[in-house]
Amino acid sequence: MDTIVRKVDINSIDRNVMEEASEILKKGGMVAFPTETVYGLGADALDEEASAKIYRAKGRPSDNPLIVHIADMNQIDRLVKKIPDKAKKLMERFWPGPITVILEKSDLVPKGTTGGLDTVAIRMPSHPIALELIRTSGIPIAAPSANVSGRPSPTQSSHVEEDLGGKVDMIIDGGPVGIGIESTIVDCTSETPVILRPGYVTKEMLEETIGDVDTDRALTEPMSEGVVPKAPGMKYKHYAPKADLTMYRGDVQSVILKINEMAKTDTDAGRKVGIIASDETLDGYRQGTVISIGTRTDEDTIAHNLYRVLREFDSLGVDVIYGETFEDNRLGQAIMNRLLKAAGYHIENV
Ligand code: AMP
Ligand code: MG
């Protein structure tokens, strides 16, 4: 199929493009659009066949549920059985914004959208184009990240074109996204809510709002046998660049030394090396293609650049990638979660 690509200015949204995209959604088609976290691949959440198209386009396993995006609080009542008080508090504090809440689904939401589960993931994004698209269409939009399953999530329109060009009806190019990593997912179906995926909204921020919050065991013990994450998507290989990525943990100087040593061996053997550095360490490397992922003094920049840097190594065609690790407090938790998954949990202490 031909994919229509339309540029939209976030500060002056073209109504005609919103109408055009809405018509596609109403007919059961797919539209990729920017959100503040990453680009999403959208279709009508209440139309099982439209959801099925998303799974096919992404090559996504059918048990990996989609997040349903709304623009208005009065859209949520018909999607869920009830909204527990803690969920309500999270919505009041963080919506519109980068947090997804899991609730018991109503009969209206097809299991084709929820990967066969009786629960549904719901988010109200804050990106003006996403909100405008949901409002104009009047449709709750099911939208996972707009990448081919397993690849790094798209943070700019060219990433979506790379992965899904020719497979979706339309891509709305609203420029690079702001945050750059996916929403925090919080399961609110139990008395103590559980973080299923770390994101921009941290555990500390959640606990300030609703008291104790648990973290899904699978996030902290990803390698242990028999521990299956409650967010089905988290069990799949994800966010991964094409080359093997290894992360090194330790004091920064030792990490630089170790990566230089590894990179020299590879380079001597004729392998093309990529190195994920930070602004502070960029000058410390002697071999390979060195790309900074951002400054250690501002984790927001690291989140913002993360997927773009992984995709850059793909287009450079490197054979192996070595990466520094970052502190895993606050936003660092989400950053390290994505990097470790991208590395297939291949991390070494130095
Ligand atoms: P993506 O939109 O590509 O970031 O993926 C959505 C994520 O939300 C995946 O990790 C899913 O497993 C997770 N998710 C969506 N719906 C549910 C649900 N009902 N219960 C648990 N996790 C969910
Ligand atoms: Mg995804």
mmCIF file of N, CA, C and O and ligand atoms in Angstrom, residues 38 58 60 63-67 69 100 102-103 113-114 117 119-121 143-145 147 153 182-183 185 187 196-197 230-234 238-239, ligand 1:
data_model
loop_
_atom_site.group_PDB
_atom_site.id
_atom_site.type_symbol
_atom_site.label_atom_id
_atom_site.label_comp_id
_atom_site.label_asym_id
_atom_site.label_seq_id
_atom_site.Cartn_x
_atom_site.Cartn_y
_atom_site.Cartn_z
ATOM 1 N N VAL A 38 6.762 8.235 22.544
ATOM 2 C CA VAL A 38 7.319 7.782 21.265
ATOM 3 C C VAL A 38 6.193 7.870 20.235
ATOM 4 O O VAL A 38 5.060 8.189 20.585
ATOM 5 N N LYS A 58 3.140 -4.694 12.549
ATOM 6 C CA LYS A 58 4.330 -4.671 13.409
ATOM 7 C C LYS A 58 5.024 -6.025 13.515
ATOM 8 O O LYS A 58 6.146 -6.105 13.992
ATOM 9 N N ARG A 60 3.752 -8.169 15.556
ATOM 10 C CA ARG A 60 3.696 -8.236 17.022
ATOM 11 C C ARG A 60 3.005 -9.517 17.480
ATOM 12 O O ARG A 60 1.958 -9.877 16.940
ATOM 13 N N ASP A 63 -0.344 -12.042 21.798
ATOM 14 C CA ASP A 63 -0.685 -11.957 23.230
ATOM 15 C C ASP A 63 -0.119 -10.682 23.860
ATOM 16 O O ASP A 63 -0.156 -10.516 25.068
ATOM 17 N N ASN A 64 0.406 -9.788 23.034
ATOM 18 C CA ASN A 64 0.997 -8.556 23.573
ATOM 19 C C ASN A 64 0.016 -7.400 23.386
ATOM 20 O O ASN A 64 -0.101 -6.846 22.295
ATOM 21 N N PRO A 65 -0.723 -7.043 24.456
ATOM 22 C CA PRO A 65 -1.848 -6.103 24.331
ATOM 23 C C PRO A 65 -1.449 -4.680 23.929
ATOM 24 O O PRO A 65 -0.299 -4.283 24.085
ATOM 25 N N LEU A 66 -2.420 -3.944 23.426
ATOM 26 C CA LEU A 66 -2.195 -2.572 22.957
ATOM 27 C C LEU A 66 -2.655 -1.577 24.017
ATOM 28 O O LEU A 66 -3.532 -1.885 24.819
ATOM 29 N N ILE A 67 -2.086 -0.389 24.007
ATOM 30 C CA ILE A 67 -2.529 0.664 24.917
ATOM 31 C C ILE A 67 -3.602 1.494 24.210
ATOM 32 O O ILE A 67 -3.438 1.877 23.053
ATOM 33 N N HIS A 69 -5.630 4.885 23.759
ATOM 34 C CA HIS A 69 -5.400 6.314 24.023
ATOM 35 C C HIS A 69 -6.707 7.099 23.973
ATOM 36 O O HIS A 69 -7.483 6.959 23.026
ATOM 37 N N THR A 100 0.426 5.028 31.890
ATOM 38 C CA THR A 100 -0.630 4.134 31.412
ATOM 39 C C THR A 100 -1.158 3.359 32.605
ATOM 40 O O THR A 100 -0.380 2.853 33.418
ATOM 41 N N ILE A 102 -3.599 0.236 34.065
ATOM 42 C CA ILE A 102 -4.291 -1.017 33.711
ATOM 43 C C ILE A 102 -5.521 -1.170 34.600
ATOM 44 O O ILE A 102 -5.418 -1.105 35.819
ATOM 45 N N LEU A 103 -6.679 -1.372 33.965
ATOM 46 C CA LEU A 103 -7.934 -1.533 34.689
ATOM 47 C C LEU A 103 -8.706 -2.720 34.106
ATOM 48 O O LEU A 103 -8.377 -3.198 33.011
ATOM 49 N N THR A 113 -7.923 -6.421 21.120
ATOM 50 C CA THR A 113 -7.134 -5.231 21.462
ATOM 51 C C THR A 113 -6.298 -5.473 22.712
ATOM 52 O O THR A 113 -5.226 -4.905 22.885
ATOM 53 N N THR A 114 -6.798 -6.342 23.603
ATOM 54 C CA THR A 114 -6.124 -6.528 24.895
ATOM 55 C C THR A 114 -5.294 -7.814 24.940
ATOM 56 O O THR A 114 -4.963 -8.305 26.023
ATOM 57 N N LEU A 117 -6.598 -10.521 27.215
ATOM 58 C CA LEU A 117 -6.735 -10.278 28.664
ATOM 59 C C LEU A 117 -8.083 -9.650 29.013
ATOM 60 O O LEU A 117 -8.749 -9.053 28.154
ATOM 61 N N THR A 119 -8.188 -7.275 31.130
ATOM 62 C CA THR A 119 -7.836 -5.918 31.556
ATOM 63 C C THR A 119 -7.487 -5.095 30.322
ATOM 64 O O THR A 119 -7.202 -5.641 29.265
ATOM 65 N N VAL A 120 -7.521 -3.765 30.504
ATOM 66 C CA VAL A 120 -7.173 -2.889 29.384
ATOM 67 C C VAL A 120 -6.216 -1.798 29.874
ATOM 68 O O VAL A 120 -6.336 -1.307 31.001
ATOM 69 N N ALA A 121 -5.250 -1.451 29.034
ATOM 70 C CA ALA A 121 -4.288 -0.396 29.348
ATOM 71 C C ALA A 121 -4.796 0.910 28.740
ATOM 72 O O ALA A 121 -5.136 0.945 27.557
ATOM 73 N N ALA A 143 -2.894 2.060 20.306
ATOM 74 C CA ALA A 143 -1.627 2.413 19.668
ATOM 75 C C ALA A 143 -0.423 1.901 20.445
ATOM 76 O O ALA A 143 -0.079 2.435 21.493
ATOM 77 N N PRO A 144 0.223 0.873 19.922
ATOM 78 C CA PRO A 144 1.521 0.486 20.461
ATOM 79 C C PRO A 144 2.570 1.369 19.798
ATOM 80 O O PRO A 144 2.229 2.197 18.942
ATOM 81 N N SER A 145 3.816 1.217 20.181
ATOM 82 C CA SER A 145 4.870 1.987 19.526
ATOM 83 C C SER A 145 4.917 1.624 18.039
ATOM 84 O O SER A 145 4.691 0.475 17.664
ATOM 85 N N ASN A 147 6.936 0.828 15.712
ATOM 86 C CA ASN A 147 8.141 0.185 15.177
ATOM 87 C C ASN A 147 7.793 -1.252 14.803
ATOM 88 O O ASN A 147 6.785 -1.787 15.254
ATOM 89 N N SER A 153 12.085 1.706 19.653
ATOM 90 C CA SER A 153 10.872 2.501 19.413
ATOM 91 C C SER A 153 11.214 3.756 18.605
ATOM 92 O O SER A 153 12.314 4.277 18.697
ATOM 93 N N GLU A 182 8.991 5.067 26.449
ATOM 94 C CA GLU A 182 7.568 4.781 26.597
ATOM 95 C C GLU A 182 7.048 5.129 27.992
ATOM 96 O O GLU A 182 7.805 5.264 28.949
ATOM 97 N N SER A 183 5.719 5.168 28.076
ATOM 98 C CA SER A 183 5.041 5.534 29.322
ATOM 99 C C SER A 183 5.321 4.542 30.450
ATOM 100 O O SER A 183 5.633 3.381 30.220
ATOM 101 N N ILE A 185 3.931 2.063 33.051
ATOM 102 C CA ILE A 185 2.679 1.288 33.115
ATOM 103 C C ILE A 185 2.418 0.867 34.554
ATOM 104 O O ILE A 185 3.289 0.272 35.200
ATOM 105 N N ASP A 187 -0.305 -1.178 36.986
ATOM 106 C CA ASP A 187 -1.462 -2.056 37.112
ATOM 107 C C ASP A 187 -2.252 -1.640 38.355
ATOM 108 O O ASP A 187 -1.756 -1.743 39.476
ATOM 109 N N LEU A 196 4.514 -2.091 36.041
ATOM 110 C CA LEU A 196 4.841 -3.174 35.113
ATOM 111 C C LEU A 196 5.941 -2.747 34.146
ATOM 112 O O LEU A 196 6.615 -3.576 33.561
ATOM 113 N N ARG A 197 6.061 -1.422 33.940
ATOM 114 C CA ARG A 197 7.126 -0.919 33.074
ATOM 115 C C ARG A 197 7.539 0.446 33.598
ATOM 116 O O ARG A 197 6.698 1.322 33.744
ATOM 117 N N LYS A 230 4.167 -9.368 34.164
ATOM 118 C CA LYS A 230 2.717 -9.234 34.027
ATOM 119 C C LYS A 230 2.339 -8.417 32.799
ATOM 120 O O LYS A 230 1.237 -8.526 32.300
ATOM 121 N N ALA A 231 3.233 -7.544 32.338
ATOM 122 C CA ALA A 231 2.994 -6.874 31.060
ATOM 123 C C ALA A 231 3.553 -7.793 29.989
ATOM 124 O O ALA A 231 4.767 -7.935 29.877
ATOM 125 N N PRO A 232 2.667 -8.446 29.233
ATOM 126 C CA PRO A 232 3.143 -9.463 28.290
ATOM 127 C C PRO A 232 4.271 -8.955 27.400
ATOM 128 O O PRO A 232 5.189 -9.705 27.072
ATOM 129 N N GLY A 233 4.217 -7.676 27.031
ATOM 130 C CA GLY A 233 5.221 -7.142 26.119
ATOM 131 C C GLY A 233 6.626 -7.195 26.675
ATOM 132 O O GLY A 233 7.606 -7.234 25.930
ATOM 133 N N MET A 234 6.752 -7.187 28.007
ATOM 134 C CA MET A 234 8.076 -7.089 28.602
ATOM 135 C C MET A 234 8.861 -8.393 28.501
ATOM 136 O O MET A 234 10.038 -8.433 28.809
ATOM 137 N N HIS A 238 13.378 -6.747 22.895
ATOM 138 C CA HIS A 238 12.758 -5.461 22.633
ATOM 139 C C HIS A 238 13.810 -4.399 22.436
ATOM 140 O O HIS A 238 14.907 -4.526 22.957
ATOM 141 N N TYR A 239 13.451 -3.360 21.768
ATOM 142 C CA TYR A 239 14.281 -2.155 21.693
ATOM 143 C C TYR A 239 15.652 -2.433 21.091
ATOM 144 O O TYR A 239 16.569 -1.630 21.220
HETATM 145 P P1 AMP B 1 3.880 -0.479 23.518
HETATM 146 O O1 AMP B 1 2.650 0.282 23.300
HETATM 147 O O2 AMP B 1 4.510 -1.013 22.274
HETATM 148 O O3 AMP B 1 4.797 0.302 24.373
HETATM 149 O O4 AMP B 1 3.473 -1.764 24.338
HETATM 150 C C1 AMP B 1 2.448 -1.719 25.287
HETATM 151 C C2 AMP B 1 2.895 -2.353 26.564
HETATM 152 O O5 AMP B 1 1.794 -2.331 27.460
HETATM 153 C C3 AMP B 1 3.330 -3.794 26.411
HETATM 154 O O6 AMP B 1 4.465 -4.059 27.207
HETATM 155 C C4 AMP B 1 2.116 -4.540 26.941
HETATM 156 O O7 AMP B 1 2.433 -5.808 27.426
HETATM 157 C C5 AMP B 1 1.599 -3.609 28.022
HETATM 158 N N1 AMP B 1 0.161 -3.798 28.264
HETATM 159 C C6 AMP B 1 -0.859 -3.373 27.483
HETATM 160 N N2 AMP B 1 -2.051 -3.775 27.970
HETATM 161 C C7 AMP B 1 -1.786 -4.467 29.099
HETATM 162 C C8 AMP B 1 -2.607 -5.148 30.050
HETATM 163 N N3 AMP B 1 -3.918 -5.208 29.940
HETATM 164 N N4 AMP B 1 -1.988 -5.764 31.095
HETATM 165 C C9 AMP B 1 -0.640 -5.714 31.223
HETATM 166 N N5 AMP B 1 0.180 -5.093 30.353
HETATM 167 C C10 AMP B 1 -0.375 -4.485 29.291
#
